[in-house]
């Protein structure tokens, strides 16, 4: 079980507050059919469970392989909707901005807008808003382009895949017949495909999971990151602080939690504007901090401190110093209100489809953003007046971190080393072995895993001169463990340390941090973009490069979708906990072996950080040998 803030856990226990770990214990032992993936609830003759030797088939005749494959595809599709819905919100917002129907948001990065427009084939010699309209329509095209089961439009596929993927991958995916046409259609089609009496071919279903995952990767992750950069600005390398110690006893504390920065960035803006109101209420000011991916979005663009990962959300309230938590969507525990009602904390929901009984609902749209953000901040100030000082305990855990890495910011930093050819220092270091390989670590925190998997795995890889880049709750964990500040280079092997120092020195820093914070979970697109760039530059397909991924504590369906996207890209991926596929030998074999012949990547299973690092290093070593990079 990952370690959490100990003193706060004790406080919660003294105050008789039930937290996630207690609920986890009460769920033990967890259902074996659920864990091995052989429970089917896809029709109401069921639920059916596969019992080897007794009931090898469900009532309709579906066997273990089919049930496992269908469940897998359904989870990937559900996870994908999280990201495609997110991307669509930003595309729609951009259209409202472009057409002047909202003035609450603008265009913060016109250069990125032009760059995207150029890739999409849009003329850029016109005013930014006109370009923005066309870019938004091209983005929305990825949700509108129609295809039928009997009508496949020749050669049409997602715009966002077309502008990002490497030629090698597009050819590969075309041959596999998995180029997605419409991001929404892919996910709804997956539900039809897996309902009772449709696709009965488990291998076919697994290949189709790759198609859905490509919709996730491009018209979910990449589109969300791209358009958010346009509206809110691209990330810059920035220094900030992390962990629950970022809450400030003397200030009104507002936590922004969820995923879509439309909310968080506005709350930051209005907190600045309403400082005087907070002072009138007796506070020293307003302190906005982020939770989960909303935190990363505000951190990478504005240097806002990040309070914590998914498993720390309730603990933030236990501090007694959280005056308001404003949430949008995803990874928001329904338990937040149960904990909030024990304190003065105001839980504020903002989206029509994310409501929590007992919480205050302040609808937040792109048209009402300013008004709603102001209301949220005023609610927090009102709540602050009711704060009980006797209940306040802010833990001392707080660490410095550098964040804001991504293709643009990294290229800028590398350009200080080699202005004419910025990627060259990185590629040279990879070839020479100064950087032995690149590890991309992503995903959640999960109580099911033993110990601090994220931190331990990262440290072993660093020691072996592997450059670690990552996102999401891994980034919270790594930063809290001191793996993202300047002192963190001590964890890097000597060769990697020299590279990090050289790049850091050229940028006025003593060093780059040991591992690079690549942002929120949609920002996994920044990782794929970097790898795509290295692949294009070296003319070596991603699956042949010394790269390995890991989702060592994944918990959500979204993480499964991202993992499957990495596999489609050709990134061999360690996952933990063991996926819910063990009830089918066929599906387990497809993921851990056969997939390598299909996309060039496979799943690595390992339940300890040592074993995971060993498997990832072995995968990297093999690629180096095949490339003759010793
Ligand atoms: O999208 S890593 S627990 S916060 S799902 Fe959620 Fe997992 Fe954290 Fe952000 Ni990502
Ligand atoms: Fe059972 Fe088949 Fe219905 Fe699933 S789809 S619940 S296996 S009858």
Coordinates of C-alpha atoms and ligand atoms in Angstrom, one line a residue:
X1 CA 0.0 0.0 0.0
X2 CA 1.5 3.4 -0.9
X3 CA 2.5 5.5 2.1
X4 CA 0.3 8.5 2.8
X5 CA 0.7 11.5 5.1
X6 CA 1.0 9.7 8.4
X7 CA 0.1 12.5 10.8
X8 CA -3.1 13.3 8.9
X9 CA -4.1 9.6 8.9
X10 CA -3.7 9.7 12.7
X11 CA -5.8 12.8 12.9
X12 CA -8.5 11.2 10.7
X13 CA -8.5 8.2 12.9
X14 CA -8.8 10.3 16.1
X15 CA -11.7 12.2 14.6
X16 CA -13.3 8.9 13.6
X17 CA -13.3 9.7 9.9
X18 CA -13.4 6.8 7.5
X19 CA -10.9 7.1 4.6
X20 CA -10.1 5.3 1.4
X21 CA -7.8 2.8 3.1
X22 CA -10.5 1.6 5.5
X23 CA -13.0 1.2 2.7
X24 CA -10.3 -0.8 0.8
X25 CA -9.9 -3.1 3.8
X26 CA -13.6 -3.7 4.1
X27 CA -13.7 -4.8 0.4
X28 CA -11.3 -7.6 1.1
X29 CA -11.2 -10.2 -0.3
X30 CA -12.1 -8.9 -3.7
X31 CA -14.2 -11.0 -6.1
X32 CA -12.1 -13.5 -8.0
X33 CA -14.2 -13.4 -11.1
X34 CA -13.9 -9.7 -11.2
X35 CA -10.1 -9.9 -10.7
X36 CA -9.6 -12.5 -13.5
X37 CA -12.1 -10.9 -15.9
X38 CA -14.5 -13.7 -16.3
X39 CA -17.6 -12.1 -14.9
X40 CA -20.1 -11.0 -17.6
X41 CA -23.0 -8.6 -17.0
X42 CA -23.5 -7.7 -20.7
X43 CA -27.1 -9.0 -20.7
X44 CA -29.7 -9.8 -18.1
X45 CA -29.7 -13.5 -18.5
X46 CA -26.6 -13.1 -16.5
X47 CA -24.5 -12.3 -14.6
X48 CA -22.5 -15.2 -15.8
X49 CA -19.2 -16.4 -14.3
X50 CA -16.8 -18.9 -15.8
X51 CA -16.1 -21.8 -13.4
X52 CA -13.4 -24.0 -14.9
X53 CA -14.5 -27.6 -15.0
X54 CA -18.1 -26.8 -14.2
X55 CA -19.4 -23.8 -16.2
X56 CA -16.9 -23.1 -19.0
X57 CA -19.5 -21.0 -20.9
X58 CA -22.0 -18.2 -20.1
X59 CA -25.7 -18.8 -20.8
X60 CA -25.3 -17.4 -24.4
X61 CA -22.2 -19.6 -25.0
X62 CA -19.6 -17.0 -24.4
X63 CA -16.4 -18.5 -23.0
X64 CA -13.7 -17.1 -20.9
X65 CA -11.6 -15.7 -23.8
X66 CA -14.6 -13.8 -25.2
X67 CA -15.8 -12.5 -21.9
X68 CA -12.3 -11.3 -20.9
X69 CA -11.8 -9.6 -24.3
X70 CA -15.2 -7.9 -24.2
X71 CA -14.6 -6.6 -20.7
X72 CA -11.2 -5.3 -21.8
X73 CA -12.5 -3.5 -24.8
X74 CA -15.4 -2.0 -22.7
X75 CA -12.9 -0.6 -20.2
X76 CA -10.7 0.8 -22.9
X77 CA -13.7 2.5 -24.5
X78 CA -15.0 3.9 -21.2
X79 CA -11.6 5.3 -20.4
X80 CA -11.3 6.8 -23.9
X81 CA -14.6 8.7 -23.4
X82 CA -13.0 10.4 -20.4
X83 CA -10.3 11.9 -22.7
X84 CA -12.4 12.4 -25.8
X85 CA -15.1 14.2 -23.9
X86 CA -12.4 16.3 -22.3
X87 CA -10.9 17.2 -25.7
X88 CA -14.3 18.0 -27.2
X89 CA -15.0 20.4 -24.4
X90 CA -11.9 22.4 -25.3
X91 CA -12.6 22.2 -29.0
X92 CA -16.1 23.6 -28.4
X93 CA -14.7 26.3 -26.1
X94 CA -12.2 27.3 -28.8
X95 CA -15.0 27.6 -31.3
X96 CA -17.0 29.8 -28.9
X97 CA -13.9 32.0 -28.4
X98 CA -13.2 32.2 -32.1
X99 CA -16.8 33.2 -32.9
X100 CA -16.9 35.8 -30.1
X101 CA -19.6 34.1 -28.1
X102 CA -17.5 34.1 -25.0
X103 CA -15.0 36.7 -23.9
X104 CA -14.2 34.9 -20.6
X105 CA -11.4 33.0 -22.4
X106 CA -9.0 34.0 -25.2
X107 CA -6.0 32.7 -27.2
X108 CA -2.9 32.6 -25.1
X109 CA -0.5 30.9 -27.5
X110 CA -1.0 32.2 -31.0
X111 CA 2.3 30.5 -32.1
X112 CA 1.0 27.1 -31.2
X113 CA -2.3 27.8 -32.9
X114 CA -0.5 28.7 -36.1
X115 CA 1.7 25.7 -35.8
X116 CA -1.4 23.4 -35.5
X117 CA -3.1 25.2 -38.3
X118 CA -0.1 24.7 -40.6
X119 CA -0.1 21.0 -39.9
X120 CA -3.8 20.8 -40.6
X121 CA -3.3 22.6 -43.9
X122 CA -5.1 25.8 -42.8
X123 CA -3.7 29.1 -44.2
X124 CA -2.1 31.1 -41.3
X125 CA -2.1 34.5 -42.9
X126 CA -5.3 35.6 -41.3
X127 CA -6.3 36.9 -37.8
X128 CA -5.9 34.5 -34.9
X129 CA -9.6 34.1 -34.3
X130 CA -10.2 33.1 -37.9
X131 CA -7.5 30.5 -37.7
X132 CA -8.9 29.4 -34.3
X133 CA -12.3 28.8 -35.9
X134 CA -10.9 26.6 -38.6
X135 CA -8.7 24.7 -36.1
X136 CA -11.7 24.1 -33.8
X137 CA -13.8 22.9 -36.8
X138 CA -11.1 20.5 -37.8
X139 CA -11.0 19.2 -34.2
X140 CA -14.7 18.8 -34.1
X141 CA -14.5 17.0 -37.4
X142 CA -12.9 14.1 -35.5
X143 CA -16.3 13.7 -33.7
X144 CA -18.5 14.3 -36.8
X145 CA -16.9 12.3 -39.7
X146 CA -19.4 9.5 -40.3
X147 CA -18.8 5.9 -41.2
X148 CA -21.2 3.1 -41.2
X149 CA -20.7 -0.6 -40.7
X150 CA -21.4 -1.1 -44.4
X151 CA -19.7 2.1 -45.4
X152 CA -16.0 2.7 -44.8
X153 CA -14.9 6.0 -46.1
X154 CA -11.6 5.3 -48.0
X155 CA -8.5 6.9 -46.6
X156 CA -10.3 9.0 -44.0
X157 CA -9.2 9.0 -40.4
X158 CA -8.7 11.3 -37.4
X159 CA -7.2 14.7 -38.2
X160 CA -5.3 14.6 -34.9
X161 CA -3.8 11.3 -35.7
X162 CA -2.8 12.5 -39.2
X163 CA -1.0 15.6 -37.8
X164 CA 0.9 13.7 -35.0
X165 CA 1.6 10.1 -35.9
X166 CA 4.7 8.9 -37.7
X167 CA 4.4 7.7 -41.3
X168 CA 5.6 4.3 -40.2
X169 CA 2.8 4.0 -37.6
X170 CA 0.1 5.2 -40.0
X171 CA 1.1 2.6 -42.5
X172 CA 1.2 -0.1 -39.8
X173 CA -2.3 0.9 -38.5
X174 CA -3.7 1.0 -42.0
X175 CA -2.5 -2.5 -42.6
X176 CA -4.1 -3.6 -39.3
X177 CA -7.3 -1.8 -40.4
X178 CA -7.4 0.1 -37.1
X179 CA -7.2 3.8 -38.2
X180 CA -10.1 5.4 -36.3
X181 CA -12.5 7.6 -38.2
X182 CA -14.5 9.3 -35.5
X183 CA -13.5 9.3 -31.9
X184 CA -17.1 9.2 -30.5
X185 CA -18.2 6.5 -33.0
X186 CA -15.3 4.3 -32.0
X187 CA -16.4 4.2 -28.3
X188 CA -20.1 3.8 -29.0
X189 CA -19.3 1.1 -31.6
X190 CA -17.2 -0.8 -29.0
X191 CA -20.3 -1.0 -26.8
X192 CA -22.4 -2.5 -29.6
X193 CA -19.6 -4.8 -30.6
X194 CA -19.4 -6.2 -27.1
X195 CA -23.1 -6.6 -26.2
X196 CA -24.7 -10.0 -26.1
X197 CA -24.6 -11.7 -29.5
X198 CA -22.2 -9.5 -31.5
X199 CA -18.5 -10.1 -32.0
X200 CA -17.6 -13.6 -30.8
X201 CA -13.9 -13.4 -31.9
X202 CA -11.7 -12.5 -28.9
X203 CA -8.6 -11.8 -30.9
X204 CA -10.6 -9.5 -33.2
X205 CA -11.9 -7.6 -30.2
X206 CA -8.4 -7.1 -28.8
X207 CA -7.3 -5.6 -32.1
X208 CA -10.3 -3.3 -32.1
X209 CA -9.2 -2.2 -28.6
X210 CA -6.1 -0.8 -30.3
X211 CA -8.3 1.3 -32.6
X212 CA -10.3 2.7 -29.7
X213 CA -7.0 3.4 -28.0
X214 CA -5.8 5.4 -31.0
X215 CA -8.9 7.5 -30.8
X216 CA -7.9 8.0 -27.1
X217 CA -4.3 8.9 -27.9
X218 CA -5.0 11.4 -30.7
X219 CA -8.5 12.9 -30.5
X220 CA -8.4 12.6 -26.7
X221 CA -5.0 13.2 -25.2
X222 CA -3.3 15.1 -28.0
X223 CA -6.2 17.2 -28.9
X224 CA -6.8 18.2 -25.3
X225 CA -3.2 19.1 -24.7
X226 CA -2.9 21.0 -28.0
X227 CA -6.0 23.1 -27.7
X228 CA -5.4 23.7 -24.0
X229 CA -2.0 25.1 -24.9
X230 CA -3.7 27.4 -27.4
X231 CA -6.3 28.7 -24.9
X232 CA -4.2 28.7 -21.7
X233 CA -0.6 28.8 -23.0
X234 CA 2.0 26.1 -23.5
X235 CA 3.9 24.8 -20.4
X236 CA 7.1 26.5 -19.4
X237 CA 9.7 25.0 -17.1
X238 CA 8.7 26.3 -13.7
X239 CA 9.5 25.8 -10.1
X240 CA 6.8 25.2 -7.5
X241 CA 5.9 23.2 -4.5
X242 CA 4.0 20.0 -3.8
X243 CA 2.3 17.8 -1.1
X244 CA -0.3 18.7 1.5
X245 CA 2.1 21.2 3.2
X246 CA 1.3 23.6 0.4
X247 CA -2.0 24.5 2.2
X248 CA -1.5 27.8 4.1
X249 CA -3.1 28.2 7.5
X250 CA -3.2 32.0 7.2
X251 CA -5.0 32.1 3.8
X252 CA -8.2 31.1 2.3
X253 CA -7.4 27.7 0.7
X254 CA -9.1 26.7 -2.5
X255 CA -8.4 23.3 -4.0
X256 CA -9.1 22.8 -7.7
X257 CA -9.6 19.1 -8.4
X258 CA -10.5 17.2 -11.6
X259 CA -9.1 17.5 -15.1
X260 CA -10.3 20.2 -17.3
X261 CA -8.4 23.5 -16.9
X262 CA -11.3 25.6 -18.0
X263 CA -12.4 25.6 -14.3
X264 CA -9.0 25.6 -12.5
X265 CA -7.4 28.4 -14.4
X266 CA -10.4 30.7 -13.9
X267 CA -10.4 30.1 -10.2
X268 CA -6.7 31.0 -10.1
X269 CA -7.6 34.3 -12.0
X270 CA -10.4 35.2 -9.7
X271 CA -8.6 34.3 -6.5
X272 CA -6.0 37.0 -7.5
X273 CA -8.8 39.5 -8.3
X274 CA -10.6 38.9 -5.0
X275 CA -7.6 39.1 -2.6
X276 CA -9.1 42.2 -0.9
X277 CA -12.3 40.3 0.0
X278 CA -10.2 37.6 1.6
X279 CA -8.3 40.2 3.6
X280 CA -11.6 41.7 4.8
X281 CA -12.5 38.3 6.1
X282 CA -9.3 38.2 8.2
X283 CA -7.1 36.1 5.9
X284 CA -3.7 37.0 4.5
X285 CA -4.9 36.3 1.0
X286 CA -6.0 33.4 -1.1
X287 CA -4.0 30.3 -1.8
X288 CA -5.2 28.2 -4.8
X289 CA -3.6 24.7 -5.0
X290 CA -4.3 21.8 -7.4
X291 CA -5.3 18.2 -6.8
X292 CA -4.9 15.4 -9.4
X293 CA -4.6 16.4 -13.0
X294 CA -6.3 19.8 -12.6
X295 CA -3.3 20.5 -10.4
X296 CA -0.8 19.6 -13.1
X297 CA -2.6 21.8 -15.7
X298 CA -2.4 24.9 -13.5
X299 CA 1.1 24.0 -12.3
X300 CA 2.7 23.6 -15.8
X301 CA 1.2 26.8 -17.0
X302 CA 1.2 29.1 -14.0
X303 CA 3.4 27.4 -11.4
X304 CA 0.4 26.8 -9.0
X305 CA 1.4 24.4 -6.2
X306 CA 0.1 20.9 -6.3
X307 CA -1.5 19.4 -3.2
X308 CA -1.6 15.7 -4.1
X309 CA -2.7 12.7 -6.0
X310 CA -5.9 10.7 -6.0
X311 CA -5.3 9.0 -2.7
X312 CA -4.7 12.3 -0.9
X313 CA -7.9 14.1 -1.8
X314 CA -9.7 13.2 1.4
X315 CA -6.6 14.0 3.5
X316 CA -6.6 17.5 2.1
X317 CA -10.0 18.0 3.9
X318 CA -8.7 16.3 7.0
X319 CA -6.2 19.2 7.4
X320 CA -9.2 21.3 8.4
X321 CA -7.8 24.1 6.3
X322 CA -9.4 23.4 3.0
X323 CA -12.0 26.1 2.7
X324 CA -13.4 25.0 -0.7
X325 CA -12.8 22.2 -3.2
X326 CA -14.0 23.0 -6.7
X327 CA -14.3 20.0 -8.9
X328 CA -15.0 19.3 -12.5
X329 CA -14.8 15.7 -13.7
X330 CA -13.0 12.4 -13.1
X331 CA -11.1 10.9 -10.2
X332 CA -13.3 12.8 -7.7
X333 CA -14.1 10.4 -4.9
X334 CA -17.8 10.4 -4.0
X335 CA -16.6 10.2 -0.4
X336 CA -15.4 13.8 -0.5
X337 CA -18.7 15.1 0.8
X338 CA -18.8 12.5 3.6
X339 CA -15.4 13.9 4.8
X340 CA -16.2 17.6 4.0
X341 CA -19.3 17.5 6.2
X342 CA -17.2 16.8 9.2
X343 CA -15.4 20.2 8.6
X344 CA -16.3 23.6 7.3
X345 CA -15.1 22.7 3.8
X346 CA -17.4 23.6 0.9
X347 CA -17.4 21.0 -1.8
X348 CA -18.4 22.6 -5.1
X349 CA -19.4 20.6 -8.1
X350 CA -19.5 22.5 -11.5
X351 CA -20.5 20.1 -14.2
X352 CA -24.1 19.0 -14.9
X353 CA -23.1 15.3 -15.1
X354 CA -20.9 15.3 -12.0
X355 CA -23.0 16.0 -9.0
X356 CA -22.5 14.9 -5.4
X357 CA -25.4 14.9 -3.0
X358 CA -24.7 17.4 -0.2
X359 CA -22.2 19.4 -2.3
X360 CA -23.0 22.9 -3.6
X361 CA -23.5 22.9 -7.3
X362 CA -22.4 26.0 -9.2
X363 CA -22.8 25.4 -12.9
X364 CA -19.8 26.3 -14.9
X365 CA -19.9 26.9 -18.6
X366 CA -17.6 28.8 -21.0
X367 CA -20.2 31.5 -21.1
X368 CA -20.5 31.9 -17.4
X369 CA -16.9 31.2 -16.4
X370 CA -16.1 34.6 -14.9
X371 CA -19.3 34.8 -13.0
X372 CA -19.1 31.2 -11.7
X373 CA -15.4 31.5 -10.8
X374 CA -16.1 34.6 -8.8
X375 CA -19.0 32.8 -7.0
X376 CA -16.7 29.8 -6.2
X377 CA -14.0 32.1 -4.7
X378 CA -16.6 34.0 -2.7
X379 CA -18.0 30.7 -1.3
X380 CA -14.5 29.8 -0.2
X381 CA -14.1 33.1 1.6
X382 CA -17.5 32.6 3.3
X383 CA -16.4 29.1 4.4
X384 CA -13.1 30.4 5.7
X385 CA -15.0 32.6 8.2
X386 CA -16.4 29.3 9.6
X387 CA -13.1 27.5 9.8
X388 CA -12.4 26.0 13.3
X389 CA -8.8 26.7 14.2
X390 CA -8.9 23.9 16.7
X391 CA -9.4 21.4 13.9
X392 CA -6.6 22.8 11.7
X393 CA -3.5 20.7 11.2
X394 CA -1.4 21.2 8.1
X395 CA 1.4 18.6 7.8
X396 CA 4.9 19.7 7.2
X397 CA 5.3 17.5 4.1
X398 CA 6.2 19.8 1.3
X399 CA 8.8 19.6 -1.5
X400 CA 10.1 21.7 -4.3
X401 CA 9.6 20.5 -7.9
X402 CA 10.3 21.6 -11.4
X403 CA 7.5 21.0 -13.8
X404 CA 6.3 22.2 -17.3
X405 CA 8.3 19.8 -19.4
X406 CA 6.9 18.9 -22.9
X407 CA 8.1 19.0 -26.4
X408 CA 8.2 22.8 -26.8
X409 CA 9.8 23.5 -23.4
X410 CA 12.3 20.7 -23.7
X411 CA 13.3 21.7 -27.2
X412 CA 13.8 25.3 -26.0
X413 CA 16.0 24.0 -23.2
X414 CA 17.9 21.7 -25.6
X415 CA 18.3 24.6 -28.0
X416 CA 20.5 26.3 -25.4
X417 CA 22.9 23.4 -25.9
X418 CA 22.6 23.2 -29.7
X419 CA 20.6 26.0 -31.3
X420 CA 20.9 24.6 -34.8
X421 CA 19.8 21.1 -34.0
X422 CA 18.1 20.9 -30.6
X423 CA 17.2 17.3 -30.6
X424 CA 20.8 16.2 -31.4
X425 CA 22.1 16.3 -27.8
X426 CA 19.3 14.1 -26.7
X427 CA 19.7 11.6 -29.5
X428 CA 23.5 11.6 -29.2
X429 CA 23.2 10.8 -25.5
X430 CA 20.8 8.0 -26.2
X431 CA 23.1 6.5 -28.9
X432 CA 26.2 6.8 -26.7
X433 CA 24.4 5.3 -23.7
X434 CA 24.9 8.3 -21.5
X435 CA 21.1 8.1 -21.5
X436 CA 20.6 4.3 -21.4
X437 CA 17.0 4.5 -22.4
X438 CA 13.8 6.5 -21.8
X439 CA 11.1 5.3 -19.4
X440 CA 7.7 6.8 -19.5
X441 CA 5.8 6.3 -16.3
X442 CA 2.2 7.2 -16.0
X443 CA -1.0 6.5 -14.1
X444 CA -2.7 6.6 -10.7
X445 CA -2.0 5.5 -7.2
X446 CA -3.5 2.2 -6.2
X447 CA -4.0 0.8 -2.7
X448 CA -3.7 -2.7 -4.2
X449 CA 0.0 -2.4 -4.8
X450 CA 2.6 -3.2 -2.2
X451 CA 4.8 -0.2 -1.0
X452 CA 5.6 2.9 -2.8
X453 CA 5.9 1.4 -6.3
X454 CA 6.1 4.6 -8.2
X455 CA 9.0 6.0 -6.2
X456 CA 11.0 2.8 -5.9
X457 CA 10.7 1.9 -9.6
X458 CA 11.7 5.4 -10.6
X459 CA 14.8 5.4 -8.4
X460 CA 16.1 2.0 -9.8
X461 CA 15.6 3.2 -13.4
X462 CA 17.4 6.5 -12.6
X463 CA 20.3 4.7 -11.0
X464 CA 20.7 2.8 -14.3
X465 CA 20.9 6.0 -16.3
X466 CA 17.4 5.7 -17.7
X467 CA 15.8 9.1 -18.3
X468 CA 12.4 9.0 -16.6
X469 CA 9.6 11.2 -17.9
X470 CA 6.0 10.9 -16.7
X471 CA 2.6 12.3 -15.9
X472 CA -0.4 12.1 -13.7
X473 CA -0.4 10.7 -10.2
X474 CA 3.1 9.3 -10.8
X475 CA 4.3 12.9 -11.1
X476 CA 2.7 13.8 -7.7
X477 CA 4.4 10.8 -6.1
X478 CA 7.8 11.4 -7.7
X479 CA 7.7 15.1 -6.8
X480 CA 6.7 14.4 -3.2
X481 CA 9.6 11.9 -2.9
X482 CA 12.0 14.7 -3.9
X483 CA 12.7 13.3 -7.4
X484 CA 11.9 16.5 -9.2
X485 CA 14.0 19.1 -7.5
X486 CA 17.6 20.1 -8.1
X487 CA 18.9 17.8 -5.4
X488 CA 17.2 14.8 -7.1
X489 CA 20.1 14.3 -9.5
X490 CA 21.8 12.4 -6.7
X491 CA 19.5 9.5 -7.6
X492 CA 20.7 9.5 -11.3
X493 CA 23.5 7.3 -12.4
X494 CA 26.8 9.2 -13.1
X495 CA 26.3 9.3 -16.9
X496 CA 22.7 10.5 -16.8
X497 CA 23.6 13.0 -14.1
X498 CA 26.2 14.6 -16.4
X499 CA 23.6 15.0 -19.2
X500 CA 21.1 16.5 -16.8
X501 CA 23.7 18.9 -15.4
X502 CA 24.9 19.9 -18.8
X503 CA 21.4 20.8 -20.1
X504 CA 20.6 22.5 -16.8
X505 CA 23.8 24.6 -16.8
X506 CA 23.0 25.8 -20.3
X507 CA 19.6 27.0 -19.0
X508 CA 20.9 28.8 -15.9
X509 CA 20.1 25.9 -13.5
X510 CA 22.5 23.8 -11.5
X511 CA 20.9 20.8 -13.2
X512 CA 17.7 19.5 -14.7
X513 CA 15.8 17.4 -12.1
X514 CA 16.3 13.7 -12.1
X515 CA 13.0 13.0 -13.7
X516 CA 10.9 15.2 -15.9
X517 CA 7.3 16.2 -15.1
X518 CA 5.4 16.0 -18.4
X519 CA 2.1 17.1 -17.0
X520 CA -1.4 15.7 -16.6
X521 CA -2.7 12.4 -17.9
X522 CA -3.9 14.0 -21.2
X523 CA -0.3 15.2 -21.4
X524 CA 0.8 11.7 -22.1
X525 CA 0.4 13.1 -25.6
X526 CA 3.5 15.2 -24.8
X527 CA 5.4 11.9 -24.2
X528 CA 4.1 10.4 -27.4
X529 CA 4.9 13.6 -29.3
X530 CA 8.5 13.5 -28.0
X531 CA 9.0 9.9 -29.0
X532 CA 7.4 10.5 -32.4
X533 CA 9.9 13.4 -32.8
X534 CA 12.9 11.2 -31.8
X535 CA 11.6 8.5 -34.1
X536 CA 11.3 10.9 -37.1
X537 CA 14.7 12.4 -36.4
X538 CA 16.5 9.0 -36.1
X539 CA 14.3 7.3 -38.8
X540 CA 13.9 4.5 -36.3
X541 CA 10.4 3.3 -35.5
X542 CA 9.4 3.8 -31.8
X543 CA 9.2 0.1 -31.2
X544 CA 12.9 -0.2 -32.1
X545 CA 14.0 2.6 -29.8
X546 CA 15.3 1.9 -26.2
X547 CA 12.1 2.9 -24.6
X548 CA 9.8 1.3 -22.0
X549 CA 6.7 2.4 -20.3
X550 CA 5.1 1.7 -17.0
X551 CA 1.8 2.2 -15.3
X552 CA 2.9 0.7 -12.0
X553 CA -0.2 1.7 -9.9
X554 CA -2.9 2.2 -12.6
X555 CA -6.4 2.4 -11.2
X556 CA -8.8 4.0 -13.7
X557 CA -10.3 2.9 -17.0
X558 CA -8.6 6.0 -18.5
X559 CA -5.2 4.6 -17.5
X560 CA -6.1 1.3 -19.3
X561 CA -6.9 3.3 -22.5
X562 CA -3.6 5.2 -22.3
X563 CA -1.7 2.0 -21.7
X564 CA -3.3 0.4 -24.8
X565 CA -2.4 3.5 -26.8
X566 CA 1.2 3.2 -25.7
X567 CA 1.1 -0.5 -26.9
X568 CA -0.3 0.6 -30.2
X569 CA 2.5 3.2 -30.5
X570 CA 5.0 0.4 -30.0
X571 CA 6.0 1.1 -26.4
X572 CA 6.6 -2.0 -24.4
X573 CA 4.7 -1.4 -21.2
X574 CA 4.9 -2.7 -17.6
X575 CA 1.6 -2.7 -15.8
X576 CA 0.6 -3.4 -12.2
X577 CA -1.7 -4.5 -10.7
X578 CA -2.0 -7.6 -13.0
X579 CA -4.8 -6.7 -15.5
X580 CA -8.2 -8.4 -15.2
X581 CA -7.4 -10.9 -18.0
X582 CA -5.9 -13.8 -16.1
X583 CA -9.1 -15.9 -16.6
X584 CA -8.1 -16.2 -20.3
X585 CA -4.9 -17.8 -21.3
X586 CA -5.5 -16.5 -24.9
X587 CA -5.9 -12.9 -23.9
X588 CA -3.0 -13.0 -21.5
X589 CA -0.8 -14.4 -24.2
X590 CA -2.0 -11.8 -26.8
X591 CA -1.0 -9.0 -24.4
X592 CA 2.3 -10.4 -23.1
X593 CA 3.5 -12.1 -26.3
X594 CA 1.6 -12.0 -29.6
X595 CA 1.2 -8.2 -29.5
X596 CA 4.9 -7.8 -30.1
X597 CA 4.5 -9.3 -33.6
X598 CA 1.5 -6.9 -34.2
X599 CA 2.6 -3.5 -32.9
X600 CA 6.2 -4.2 -31.8
X601 CA 5.3 -3.8 -28.1
X602 CA 4.0 -6.1 -25.4
X603 CA 2.9 -6.1 -21.8
X604 CA 5.4 -6.8 -19.0
X605 CA 4.0 -8.0 -15.7
X606 CA 5.9 -7.5 -12.4
X607 CA 4.5 -7.1 -8.9
X608 CA 7.6 -5.5 -7.3
X609 CA 9.5 -2.4 -8.3
X610 CA 12.7 -4.5 -8.5
X611 CA 11.2 -7.0 -10.9
X612 CA 9.5 -4.2 -12.9
X613 CA 12.7 -2.3 -13.3
X614 CA 14.5 -5.5 -14.3
X615 CA 12.0 -6.3 -17.0
X616 CA 12.0 -2.7 -18.3
X617 CA 15.8 -2.6 -18.3
X618 CA 15.9 -5.9 -20.1
X619 CA 13.5 -4.6 -22.8
X620 CA 15.7 -1.5 -23.2
X621 CA 18.9 -3.5 -23.3
X622 CA 17.5 -5.7 -26.1
X623 CA 16.6 -2.7 -28.2
X624 CA 20.0 -1.2 -27.7
X625 CA 21.6 -4.5 -28.8
X626 CA 19.4 -4.7 -31.9
X627 CA 20.4 -1.2 -32.8
X628 CA 24.0 -1.9 -32.1
X629 CA 24.0 0.9 -29.5
X630 CA 26.1 -0.6 -26.8
Ligands
LIG1 O1 -6.1 11.4 -15.3 S1 -3.4 9.3 -12.9 S2 -5.9 8.8 -10.6 S3 -5.8 12.0 -11.5 S4 -6.6 8.7 -13.9 FE1 -6.9 10.0 -12.0 FE2 -5.1 8.1 -12.5 FE3 -4.5 10.2 -11.1 FE4 -5.7 12.4 -13.7 NI1 -4.9 10.0 -14.6
LIG2 FE1 -24.1 -14.3 -19.7 FE2 -23.8 -14.1 -22.3 FE3 -25.4 -12.4 -21.1 FE4 -22.8 -12.3 -20.7 S1 -23.8 -11.9 -22.6 S2 -24.4 -12.2 -19.1 S3 -22.2 -14.4 -20.8 S4 -25.6 -14.6 -21.3

